[in-house]
Amino acid sequence: MFRGLLHLLTVPSFLSVLAYGSTSLQTFWPAAVPLAVRSPYLSAWQSTTKGINVTSEWSRFWPNHGLLLGWTGHIRVDSTTYRWLGNDTWSTAGNLAGIEVTPTRTIYNVQAGPMDVTITFLSPIEPSDWVRQSIPFSYMAVNASSNDGLAHSVQLYSDITAEWVSGNRSALVNWSTATTDQSVYHKIELTSPTAFEEIQNQANDGVAYYSMTMGPHVTYQTGSAPTVRTQFQQQGSLQNTNDTDFRIIGPADQPVFAISVNLGSIQATQSSVVWAIGYVRDPSIKYTTSSGQTQLRSPYYRTQYSSVQDIISEFLSDYSNAETRAEDLDNQLMQASSSISNEYSQIVSLAARQTFGSIDITVANGTDGNWNTSDVMIFMKNMGIDGRVNPVEIMYASFPLFLYLNASFGKPLLAPLFEYQDSPQTALPYAMSDLGGSYPIASGENGTSSESESSWGIERKIWKYAHHDSGSCEADWRWFTDWPTLWPP
Ligand SMILES: *[C@@H]1O[C@H](CO)[C@@H](O)[C@H](O)[C@H]1NC(C)=O
Ligand SMILES: *[C@@H]1O[C@H](CO)[C@@H](O)[C@H](O)[C@H]1NC(C)=O
Ligand SMILES: *[C@@H]1O[C@H](CO)[C@@H](O)[C@H](O)[C@H]1NC(C)=O
Ligand SMILES: *[C@@H]1O[C@H](CO)[C@@H](O)[C@H](O)[C@H]1NC(C)=O
Ligand SMILES: *[C@@H]1O[C@H](CO)[C@@H](O)[C@H](O)[C@H]1NC(C)=O
Ligand SMILES: *[C@@H]1O[C@H](CO)[C@@H](O)[C@H](O)[C@H]1NC(C)=O
Ligand SMILES: *[C@@H]1O[C@H](CO)[C@@H](O)[C@H](O)[C@H]1NC(C)=O
Ligand SMILES: *[C@@H]1O[C@H](CO)[C@@H](O)[C@H](O)[C@H]1NC(C)=O
Ligand SMILES: *[C@@H]1O[C@H](CO)[C@@H](O)[C@H](O)[C@H]1NC(C)=O
Ligand SMILES: *[C@@H]1O[C@H](CO)[C@@H](O)[C@H](O)[C@H]1NC(C)=O
């Protein structure tokens, strides 16, 4: 099976190999590293083209030249505030000592005066659990330890802007903060969302969440960026206040949504300080069924959760287990791929989150009104290039990773293509190369068909791999027997 991984995993087109960074653990560099990458619309990256200055740059929505996503990370040590994320002017950049990229994590080591800070951006890959894989949340976890043997007064802070909510920066947003025994979270949404519409690659119908586990030294605040950030810089804590002057995303008088924790005088953190960031859309896909009906499909986690608040609490409290699962998966993937070469292992490390971050695992209601867990479909977006839905040649390139990790991804990824092709509505005598060009609308409309012969060859090859490697695709794949004349020799 591993041979397939080697032969088929194509190098993503955005990779550029740069040869700087003697301070880094990487021997080669992509143009950007993933920070929070879990779905086509939760896709935050940090550009590395300005070298070691990643602590002085805003993250961006994919593609790498996409819109800025305001996200800051600050540590205040003995009243001096250092920054590991973002590029606001209220703090001093920490010194980047290294970046490591594993399949699930991007880890920054930053020196903030007398404290060494490790920041782990963990975007879980959960190949054996569709509920967990479909939860559109990602972690930022911080450890700090003194580098001079002394204890220091330490506070941590992070905020996001409303830029995570929509690609239309003039759009009006509203927000609220909720506190429970388990967690504190900010919820930010569009006042007038437009369903299934993208603006500059970002969705225009989702809700952003920023959260932390509740604790006695946790404080929060919403308000304009200078007010909230200087409050932390000067006091080391926030005011637990809510700005209710709802306004546009920015940049004028830009609202920020902040959560802070005061660790007191410490030599080292006892456990990681964890924020979780999420972008939730439900329904996630507008699909046209074989009978021509429009079906709204929801993220798979809905089969288990009905409340986002529950997801947030459980996602946060699961951090250390999630970290252990991530380390196991990383070790497995990196061991297997580095037996080919170190460079190959680094490509796999980058491509893993990119691949899993391009899919939505969906479920629909059955005729009885309950979630039908036999009706699972997975949709893939041609990220950053165009909005093609389930593009066969991109799926082909990604299949080695799915097959290697869990071949049961195969059937639900192919199912919508086959259903559409089989539909009496369309009755196409050829294979589609995608389900249309307007993710998240999977209508088949405007699908490209010019490469139908090669599409067919690719689909057949994908099916053969899936069939060969797992029992999960041995179901009745009548599409392949119905059109024998179309099979390439
Ligand atoms: C990094 O930032 C420093 C200080 O702002 C600047 O002098 C240097 O040119 C930057 N490096 C790159 C590669 O942009
Ligand atoms: C960060 O902000 C400073 C001050 O506004 C600006 O001069 C610098 O170019 C920014 N850095 C990057 C990498 O964009
Ligand atoms: C693969 O995924 C399916 C569906 O989530 C799950 O039931 C199965 O246990 C997984 N298999 C492995 C080997 O992880
Ligand atoms: C962005 O939002 C503004 C304010 O609601 C609206 O006037 C404008 O048409 C929107 N732009 C796009 C591209 O949707
Ligand atoms: C802000 O909102 C939180 C959560 O709804 C609430 O507990 C708190 O009382 C509010 N604070 C103020 C000052 O209104
Ligand atoms: C924000 O706007 C949405 C959509 O109009 C609405 O459903 C929600 O109640 C509003 N929330 C607040 C806090 O005003
Ligand atoms: C952070 O600290 C925790 C608790 O000491 C530890 O389990 C974890 O491995 C550390 N993480 C990193 C990336 O150093
Ligand atoms: C659930 O989905 C399967 C597969 O599409 C279908 O055969 C079955 O009839 C559906 N069940 C209900 C209750 O709708
Ligand atoms: C599916 O059913 C659930 C409850 O059974 C309901 O909450 C949800 O809105 C339904 N979804 C759609 C798209 O009809
Ligand atoms: C298909 O193309 C037509 C003409 O360009 C356009 O009006 C329509 O919105 C497109 N449909 C989809 C689903 O993208």
Short mmCIF file of N, CA and C and ligand atoms in Angstrom, two decimals, residues 437-438 441 443 445-446, ligand 10:
data_model
loop_
_atom_site.label_atom_id
_atom_site.label_comp_id
_atom_site.label_asym_id
_atom_site.label_seq_id
_atom_site.Cartn_x
_atom_site.Cartn_y
_atom_site.Cartn_z
N GLY A 437 -18.63 23.98 -10.75
CA GLY A 437 -17.50 24.85 -10.43
C GLY A 437 -17.77 25.82 -9.30
N SER A 438 -18.81 25.58 -8.51
CA SER A 438 -19.22 26.58 -7.52
C SER A 438 -19.38 25.98 -6.12
N ILE A 441 -21.82 24.35 -3.84
CA ILE A 441 -23.02 23.89 -4.56
C ILE A 441 -22.60 22.73 -5.45
N SER A 443 -24.09 20.76 -7.87
CA SER A 443 -25.28 20.58 -8.71
C SER A 443 -24.98 19.82 -9.98
N GLU A 445 -24.21 21.19 -12.45
CA GLU A 445 -24.37 22.25 -13.45
C GLU A 445 -23.01 22.90 -13.71
N ASN A 446 -22.73 23.18 -14.97
CA ASN A 446 -21.46 23.80 -15.36
C ASN A 446 -20.26 22.91 -15.06
C1 LIG B 10 -23.60 28.11 -14.47
O1 LIG B 10 -23.23 29.07 -15.41
C2 LIG B 10 -24.21 30.08 -15.64
C3 LIG B 10 -23.72 30.95 -16.78
O2 LIG B 10 -22.40 31.37 -16.55
C4 LIG B 10 -24.41 30.86 -14.33
O3 LIG B 10 -25.41 31.84 -14.51
C5 LIG B 10 -24.85 29.90 -13.25
O4 LIG B 10 -24.94 30.58 -12.00
C6 LIG B 10 -23.84 28.78 -13.10
N1 LIG B 10 -24.35 27.80 -12.16
C7 LIG B 10 -23.62 27.38 -11.13
C8 LIG B 10 -24.27 26.39 -10.22
O5 LIG B 10 -22.47 27.73 -10.94
#
